[in-house]
PDB file of C-alpha atoms in Angstrom:
ATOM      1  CA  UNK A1048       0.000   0.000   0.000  1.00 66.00           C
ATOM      2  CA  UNK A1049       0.982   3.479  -0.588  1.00 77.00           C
ATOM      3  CA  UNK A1050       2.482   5.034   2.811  1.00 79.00           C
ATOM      4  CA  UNK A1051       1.041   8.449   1.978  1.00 82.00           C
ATOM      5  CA  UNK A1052      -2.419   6.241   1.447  1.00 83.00           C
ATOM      6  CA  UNK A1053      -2.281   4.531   4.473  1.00 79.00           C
ATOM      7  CA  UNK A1054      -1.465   8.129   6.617  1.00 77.00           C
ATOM      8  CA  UNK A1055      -4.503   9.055   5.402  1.00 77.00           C
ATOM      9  CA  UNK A1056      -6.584   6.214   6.394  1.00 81.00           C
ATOM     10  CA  UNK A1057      -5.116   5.702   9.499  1.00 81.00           C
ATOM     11  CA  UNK A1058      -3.398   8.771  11.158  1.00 78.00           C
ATOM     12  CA  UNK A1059      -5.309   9.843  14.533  1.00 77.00           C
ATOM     13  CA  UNK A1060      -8.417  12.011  13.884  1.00 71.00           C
ATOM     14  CA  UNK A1061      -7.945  15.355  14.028  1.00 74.00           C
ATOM     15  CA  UNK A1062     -10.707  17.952  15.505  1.00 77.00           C
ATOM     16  CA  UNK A1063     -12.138  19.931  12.900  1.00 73.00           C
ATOM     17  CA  UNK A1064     -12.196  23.663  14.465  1.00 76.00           C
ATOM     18  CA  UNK A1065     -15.188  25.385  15.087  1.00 73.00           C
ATOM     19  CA  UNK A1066     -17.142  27.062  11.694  1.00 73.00           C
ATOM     20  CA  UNK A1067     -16.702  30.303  11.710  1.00 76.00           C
ATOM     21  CA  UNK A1068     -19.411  33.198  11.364  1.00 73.00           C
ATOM     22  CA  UNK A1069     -19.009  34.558   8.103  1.00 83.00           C
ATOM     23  CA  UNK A1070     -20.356  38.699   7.881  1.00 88.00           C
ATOM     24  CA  UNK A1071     -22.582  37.028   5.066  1.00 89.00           C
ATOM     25  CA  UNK A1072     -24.131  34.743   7.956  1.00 89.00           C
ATOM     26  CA  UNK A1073     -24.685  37.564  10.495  1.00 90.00           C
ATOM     27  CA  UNK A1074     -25.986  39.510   7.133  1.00 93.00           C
ATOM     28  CA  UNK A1075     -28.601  36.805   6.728  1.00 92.00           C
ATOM     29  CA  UNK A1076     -29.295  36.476  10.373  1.00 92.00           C
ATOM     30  CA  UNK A1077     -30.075  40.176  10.558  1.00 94.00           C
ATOM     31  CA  UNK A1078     -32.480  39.523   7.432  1.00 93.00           C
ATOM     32  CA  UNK A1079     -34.193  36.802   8.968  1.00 93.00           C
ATOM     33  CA  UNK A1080     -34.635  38.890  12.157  1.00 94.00           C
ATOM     34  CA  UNK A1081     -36.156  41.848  10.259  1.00 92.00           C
ATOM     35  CA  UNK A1082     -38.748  39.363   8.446  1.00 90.00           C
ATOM     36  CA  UNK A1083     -39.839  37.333  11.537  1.00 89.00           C
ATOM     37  CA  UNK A1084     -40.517  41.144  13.081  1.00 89.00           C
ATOM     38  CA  UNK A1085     -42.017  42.647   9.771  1.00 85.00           C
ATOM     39  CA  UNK A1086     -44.361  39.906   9.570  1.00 84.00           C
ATOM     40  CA  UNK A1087     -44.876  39.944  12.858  1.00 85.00           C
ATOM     41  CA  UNK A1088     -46.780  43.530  12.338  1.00 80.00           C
ATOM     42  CA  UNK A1089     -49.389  41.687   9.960  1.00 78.00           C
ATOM     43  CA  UNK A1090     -50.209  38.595  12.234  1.00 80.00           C
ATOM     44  CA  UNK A1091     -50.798  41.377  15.161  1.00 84.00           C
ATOM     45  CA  UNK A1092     -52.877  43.731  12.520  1.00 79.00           C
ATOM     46  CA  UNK A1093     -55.080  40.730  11.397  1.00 79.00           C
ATOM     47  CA  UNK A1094     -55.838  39.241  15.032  1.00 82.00           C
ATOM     48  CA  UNK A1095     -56.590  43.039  16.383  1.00 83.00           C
ATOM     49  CA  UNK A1096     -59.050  43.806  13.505  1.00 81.00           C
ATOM     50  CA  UNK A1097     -60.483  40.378  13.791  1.00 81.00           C
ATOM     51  CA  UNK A1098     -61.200  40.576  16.936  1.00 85.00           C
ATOM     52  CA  UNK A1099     -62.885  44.527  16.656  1.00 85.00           C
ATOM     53  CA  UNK A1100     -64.974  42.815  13.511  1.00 83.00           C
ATOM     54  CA  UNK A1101     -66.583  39.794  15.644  1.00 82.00           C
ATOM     55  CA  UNK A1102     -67.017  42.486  18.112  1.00 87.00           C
ATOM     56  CA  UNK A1103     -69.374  44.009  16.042  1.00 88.00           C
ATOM     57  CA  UNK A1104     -70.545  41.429  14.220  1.00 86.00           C
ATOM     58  CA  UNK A1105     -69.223  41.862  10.954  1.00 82.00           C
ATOM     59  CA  UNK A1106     -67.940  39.174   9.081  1.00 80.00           C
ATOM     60  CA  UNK A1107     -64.239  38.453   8.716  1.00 75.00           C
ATOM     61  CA  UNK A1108     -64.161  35.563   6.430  1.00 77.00           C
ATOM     62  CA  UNK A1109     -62.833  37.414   3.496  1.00 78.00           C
ATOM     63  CA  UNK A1110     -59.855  39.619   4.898  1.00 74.00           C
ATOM     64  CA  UNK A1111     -59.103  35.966   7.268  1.00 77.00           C
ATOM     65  CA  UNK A1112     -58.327  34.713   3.878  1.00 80.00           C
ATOM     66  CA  UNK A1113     -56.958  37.303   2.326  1.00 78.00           C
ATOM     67  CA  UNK A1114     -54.226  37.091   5.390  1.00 76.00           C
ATOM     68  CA  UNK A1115     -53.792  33.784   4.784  1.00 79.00           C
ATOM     69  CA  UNK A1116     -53.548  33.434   1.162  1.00 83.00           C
ATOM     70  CA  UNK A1117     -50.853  36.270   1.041  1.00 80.00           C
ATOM     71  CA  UNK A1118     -48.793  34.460   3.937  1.00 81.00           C
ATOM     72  CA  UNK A1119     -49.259  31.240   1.951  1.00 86.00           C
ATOM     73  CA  UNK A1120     -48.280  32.316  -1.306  1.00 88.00           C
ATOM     74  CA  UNK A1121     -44.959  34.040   0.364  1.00 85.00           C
ATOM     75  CA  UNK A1122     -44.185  30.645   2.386  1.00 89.00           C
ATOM     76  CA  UNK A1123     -44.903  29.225  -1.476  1.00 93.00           C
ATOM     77  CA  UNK A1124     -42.506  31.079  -3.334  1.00 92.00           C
ATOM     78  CA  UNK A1125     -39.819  30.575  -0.941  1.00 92.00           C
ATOM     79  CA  UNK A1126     -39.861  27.103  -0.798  1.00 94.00           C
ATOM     80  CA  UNK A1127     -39.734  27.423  -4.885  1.00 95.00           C
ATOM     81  CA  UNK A1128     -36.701  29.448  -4.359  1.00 94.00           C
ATOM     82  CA  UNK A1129     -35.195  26.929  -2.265  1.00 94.00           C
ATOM     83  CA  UNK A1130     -35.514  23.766  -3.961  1.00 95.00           C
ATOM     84  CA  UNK A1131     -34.668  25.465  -7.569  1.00 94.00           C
ATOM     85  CA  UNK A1132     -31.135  23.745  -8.962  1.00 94.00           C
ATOM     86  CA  UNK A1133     -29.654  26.686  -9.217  1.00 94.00           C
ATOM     87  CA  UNK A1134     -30.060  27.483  -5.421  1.00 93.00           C
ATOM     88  CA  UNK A1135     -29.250  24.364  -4.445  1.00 93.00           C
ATOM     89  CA  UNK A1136     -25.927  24.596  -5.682  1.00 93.00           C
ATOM     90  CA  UNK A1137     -25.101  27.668  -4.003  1.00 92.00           C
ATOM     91  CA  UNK A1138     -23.181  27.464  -0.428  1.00 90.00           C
ATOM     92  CA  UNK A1139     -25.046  27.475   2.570  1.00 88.00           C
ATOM     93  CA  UNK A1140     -24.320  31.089   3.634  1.00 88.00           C
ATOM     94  CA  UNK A1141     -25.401  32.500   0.059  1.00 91.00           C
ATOM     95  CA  UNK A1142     -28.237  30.875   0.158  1.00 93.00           C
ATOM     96  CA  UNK A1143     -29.414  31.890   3.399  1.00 92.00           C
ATOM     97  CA  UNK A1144     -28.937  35.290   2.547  1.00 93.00           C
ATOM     98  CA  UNK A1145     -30.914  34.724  -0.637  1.00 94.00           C
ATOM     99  CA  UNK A1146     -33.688  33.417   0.987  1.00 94.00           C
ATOM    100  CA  UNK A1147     -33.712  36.171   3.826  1.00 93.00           C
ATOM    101  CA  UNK A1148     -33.582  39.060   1.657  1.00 94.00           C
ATOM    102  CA  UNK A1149     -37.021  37.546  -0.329  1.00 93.00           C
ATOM    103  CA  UNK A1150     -38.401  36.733   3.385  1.00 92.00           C
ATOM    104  CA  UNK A1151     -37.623  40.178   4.113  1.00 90.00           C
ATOM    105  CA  UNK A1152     -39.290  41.794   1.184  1.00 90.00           C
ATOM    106  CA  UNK A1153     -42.301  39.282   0.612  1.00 87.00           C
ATOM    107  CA  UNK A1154     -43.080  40.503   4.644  1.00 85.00           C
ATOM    108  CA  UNK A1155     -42.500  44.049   3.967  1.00 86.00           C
ATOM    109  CA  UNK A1156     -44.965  43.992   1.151  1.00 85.00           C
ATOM    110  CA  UNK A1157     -47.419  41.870   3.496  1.00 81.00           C
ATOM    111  CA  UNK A1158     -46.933  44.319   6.094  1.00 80.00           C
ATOM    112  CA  UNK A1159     -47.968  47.212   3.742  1.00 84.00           C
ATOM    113  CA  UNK A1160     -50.254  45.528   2.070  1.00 81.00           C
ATOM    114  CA  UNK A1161     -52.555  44.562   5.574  1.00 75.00           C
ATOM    115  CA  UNK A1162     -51.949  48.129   6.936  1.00 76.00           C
ATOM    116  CA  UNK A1163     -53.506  49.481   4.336  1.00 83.00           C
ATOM    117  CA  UNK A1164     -56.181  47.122   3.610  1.00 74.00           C
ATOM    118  CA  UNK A1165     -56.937  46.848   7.424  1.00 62.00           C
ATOM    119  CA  UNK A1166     -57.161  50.828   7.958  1.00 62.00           C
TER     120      UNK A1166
END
């Protein structure tokens, strides 16, 4: 057997040093942060004017769904995203970021979007 084989099969394991925090990680972890709050807004919006509808007996049914749908089609889209080849091929802090800057901007525009239809 090759000696320079056989080092590498059986030489003592070596511990593999902690990952490091890339700033494209902490980006992405920021991004994430800023959806899970900006759609955050929404899910507080909906409940409160739910809650002032049944309170007066108006029906909800329609802006329920509306609330849902949107969230739904967001949650859609990134999953799309995600499983696309292209994105799969990308390295793991990339496509984090990807993916948090269109969680970040599909909340934003649900955020807007309920304010002003809830208003």
């Amino acid at each position: 057997m090759n000696p320079r084989t056989y080092d590498i099969l059986y030489r003592p394991a070596r511990i593999a040093p902690p990952p490091r925090r890339t700033p494209v990680m902490l980006l992405a972890a920021g991004l994430w942060l800023l959806a899970w709050v900006l759609i955050s807004l929404p899910v507080a919006l909906a409940g409160l004017t739910v809650v002032w509808g049944m309170a007066e007996g108006v029906p909800m049914t329609g802006f329920l769904l509306w609330c849902v749908g949107g969230a739904s089609a967001g949650a859609a889209v990134l999953v799309a995203v995600r499983l696309a080849p292209a994105v799969r091929r990308m390295r793991a802090d990339a496509r984090s970021l990807l993916l948090a800057a269109l969680a970040c901007l599909f909340s934003l525009v649900l955020a807007a979007v309920t304010w002003l239809s809830a208003v």
